[in-house]
Amino acid sequence: MRRLLSCQLLSLLLVAIAAPALDNSGQSGQSPSSPSADATPTDTGAATTPPATGTPSVTVTGKGPPLPKLAPDKFTQCYGVNNINGSASDSHIGEEATNWESTLICEAELARDTRIVIDKCINRDGKSAPAVAIQACTELLDGAGWVPGSGSKLLEGHDRFYPFVNRAMAYYAEGDKRHALDDYNTAVQVAPKRAQPYYYRGVFYAAQTDGAAALRDFDTALSIDPKLVAALRQRAIIYLRQKNFSGALADFSEALRLQPKAAALWSERGYVSLVQRDYESAVKDEAEAIRLDPKLARAYFLRGAAFGDLGNSPSAVSDIVTAVNLDPSLDHYVSTKGKTASIALPPL
């Protein structure tokens, strides 16, 4: 969709974009990509890529330290190596006394190894190669994942969906869609009453442009957790693509009710208004997005488009130039032909 601009706006725009760009080093003007896990509530846990920790970098190429193995008998093996028989007390003649020092050493070693494997599966710092994440998640699922001192596994029951989801993401990053979908399906089977597995599988389907399957999963996720903002946002985007503007506005509005300080959501709702030619509403929503995040380039760009359609050429030029300075890639959506300039709306 392109919007034609006046000759006056064209001349102003060409001069402004040709001028030296402002110094925006360190600024991130781009709006966030499709929500991963951080867009979902805190309850999404491991699958939401939590904050980074200081665990050592591990690769599967042999150039770095090997990924620890979480075998079911890891603690027993460790204790057998470290244990030195204690002196038997009078009440334990002929029996081997427990070596508590060895027990503590092995519990600490297993806890450390488990933490390393979890961090690599979660890929919380975004630095693990997909192959490393796949290996780590597989280790969590196939190994014991045993919690020292508890006698139980780290991930049991419904919580096992976390490594399946993270491994699916890693498979997808490698281009292995078949194994990715297998893991998403397993995550849903493991935790059928949790909203997050449906949400992540819905995101996968949406990326394959299977809108019907994606909508089914987002609907299910929201039936379980109506406050899952990430699912509301993704469903709104699908509604928009299907030209179901009322549905898109309703979902964006509900998401904003739940997260009123999310600048990207204000900008995206403004996008829907812009497509519907409700330019005044678009300007208001983009202005709120800019107030909340003055570096959100797309909000300036969309407000500039709305100003252009309202005939406010100076404001349109100012916003578009600001947007391009913050995010030079937006320049691709501005084109000229003769004395006419047009703006294409970047996709959500």
PDB file of N, CA and C in Angstrom, residues 7 9 17 40 44 60 71 75 94 122 162 164 197 203 223 244 251 282 304 321 326 343 347-348:
ATOM      1  N   CYS A   7       3.476  17.631  -4.359  1.00  0.00           N
ATOM      2  CA  CYS A   7       4.757  18.094  -4.907  1.00  0.00           C
ATOM      3  C   CYS A   7       5.543  18.862  -3.848  1.00  0.00           C
ATOM      4  N   LEU A   9       5.475  18.370  -0.610  1.00  0.00           N
ATOM      5  CA  LEU A   9       6.043  17.384   0.297  1.00  0.00           C
ATOM      6  C   LEU A   9       7.205  16.666  -0.357  1.00  0.00           C
ATOM      7  N   ILE A  17      15.940  14.103   3.279  1.00  0.00           N
ATOM      8  CA  ILE A  17      16.581  12.797   3.310  1.00  0.00           C
ATOM      9  C   ILE A  17      17.992  12.881   2.756  1.00  0.00           C
ATOM     10  N   THR A  40       5.806 -12.380  26.344  1.00  0.00           N
ATOM     11  CA  THR A  40       4.797 -13.061  27.124  1.00  0.00           C
ATOM     12  C   THR A  40       5.008 -12.771  28.594  1.00  0.00           C
ATOM     13  N   THR A  44       6.024 -17.552  31.513  1.00  0.00           N
ATOM     14  CA  THR A  44       6.498 -18.423  30.443  1.00  0.00           C
ATOM     15  C   THR A  44       7.810 -19.086  30.791  1.00  0.00           C
ATOM     16  N   VAL A  60      29.875 -27.255  20.203  1.00  0.00           N
ATOM     17  CA  VAL A  60      29.913 -28.690  19.927  1.00  0.00           C
ATOM     18  C   VAL A  60      31.016 -29.023  18.940  1.00  0.00           C
ATOM     19  N   ALA A  71      23.736 -37.552  33.139  1.00  0.00           N
ATOM     20  CA  ALA A  71      23.282 -38.938  33.154  1.00  0.00           C
ATOM     21  C   ALA A  71      22.487 -39.215  34.427  1.00  0.00           C
ATOM     22  N   PHE A  75      25.283 -38.465  39.931  1.00  0.00           N
ATOM     23  CA  PHE A  75      25.640 -38.246  41.326  1.00  0.00           C
ATOM     24  C   PHE A  75      26.295 -39.494  41.910  1.00  0.00           C
ATOM     25  N   GLY A  94      31.527 -52.287  60.968  1.00  0.00           N
ATOM     26  CA  GLY A  94      31.350 -53.103  59.775  1.00  0.00           C
ATOM     27  C   GLY A  94      30.566 -52.401  58.693  1.00  0.00           C
ATOM     28  N   ILE A 122      18.223 -22.782  27.239  1.00  0.00           N
ATOM     29  CA  ILE A 122      17.418 -21.562  27.217  1.00  0.00           C
ATOM     30  C   ILE A 122      18.012 -20.545  26.266  1.00  0.00           C
ATOM     31  N   TYR A 162       9.114 -26.792  28.526  1.00  0.00           N
ATOM     32  CA  TYR A 162      10.104 -25.740  28.309  1.00  0.00           C
ATOM     33  C   TYR A 162      11.241 -26.179  27.383  1.00  0.00           C
ATOM     34  N   PHE A 164      11.344 -28.588  25.276  1.00  0.00           N
ATOM     35  CA  PHE A 164      10.815 -28.909  23.949  1.00  0.00           C
ATOM     36  C   PHE A 164      10.628 -27.635  23.128  1.00  0.00           C
ATOM     37  N   PRO A 197       2.657 -23.276  25.281  1.00  0.00           N
ATOM     38  CA  PRO A 197       2.969 -24.156  24.144  1.00  0.00           C
ATOM     39  C   PRO A 197       2.109 -23.868  22.913  1.00  0.00           C
ATOM     40  N   VAL A 203       2.914 -19.151  16.766  1.00  0.00           N
ATOM     41  CA  VAL A 203       3.919 -18.299  16.124  1.00  0.00           C
ATOM     42  C   VAL A 203       4.603 -19.048  14.983  1.00  0.00           C
ATOM     43  N   SER A 223      -7.899 -18.789  25.449  1.00  0.00           N
ATOM     44  CA  SER A 223      -8.970 -19.398  26.241  1.00  0.00           C
ATOM     45  C   SER A 223      -8.432 -19.904  27.573  1.00  0.00           C
ATOM     46  N   ASN A 244      -9.629  -8.260   8.869  1.00  0.00           N
ATOM     47  CA  ASN A 244     -10.594  -8.240   9.968  1.00  0.00           C
ATOM     48  C   ASN A 244     -10.175  -7.114  10.909  1.00  0.00           C
ATOM     49  N   ASP A 251      -8.224  -6.702  19.682  1.00  0.00           N
ATOM     50  CA  ASP A 251      -7.115  -7.392  20.342  1.00  0.00           C
ATOM     51  C   ASP A 251      -6.009  -6.425  20.750  1.00  0.00           C
ATOM     52  N   ALA A 282      -4.836   7.379  14.078  1.00  0.00           N
ATOM     53  CA  ALA A 282      -3.477   6.899  13.855  1.00  0.00           C
ATOM     54  C   ALA A 282      -2.456   7.875  14.445  1.00  0.00           C
ATOM     55  N   GLY A 304       4.127  10.027  10.280  1.00  0.00           N
ATOM     56  CA  GLY A 304       4.408  10.829   9.101  1.00  0.00           C
ATOM     57  C   GLY A 304       3.483  10.498   7.955  1.00  0.00           C
ATOM     58  N   VAL A 321      11.679  11.913   8.118  1.00  0.00           N
ATOM     59  CA  VAL A 321      13.128  12.098   8.209  1.00  0.00           C
ATOM     60  C   VAL A 321      13.645  11.579   9.543  1.00  0.00           C
ATOM     61  N   LEU A 326      16.620   7.392  12.493  1.00  0.00           N
ATOM     62  CA  LEU A 326      16.665   6.401  13.561  1.00  0.00           C
ATOM     63  C   LEU A 326      16.846   4.996  13.015  1.00  0.00           C
ATOM     64  N   ILE A 343       4.860   6.536  -0.123  1.00  0.00           N
ATOM     65  CA  ILE A 343       5.334   5.838   1.067  1.00  0.00           C
ATOM     66  C   ILE A 343       4.610   4.508   1.165  1.00  0.00           C
ATOM     67  N   PRO A 347       5.591  -3.757   6.866  1.00  0.00           N
ATOM     68  CA  PRO A 347       4.729  -4.752   7.482  1.00  0.00           C
ATOM     69  C   PRO A 347       4.970  -4.835   8.989  1.00  0.00           C
ATOM     70  N   LEU A 348       3.945  -5.274   9.707  1.00  0.00           N
ATOM     71  CA  LEU A 348       4.100  -5.497  11.150  1.00  0.00           C
ATOM     72  C   LEU A 348       4.922  -6.752  11.357  1.00  0.00           C
TER      73      LEU A 348
END
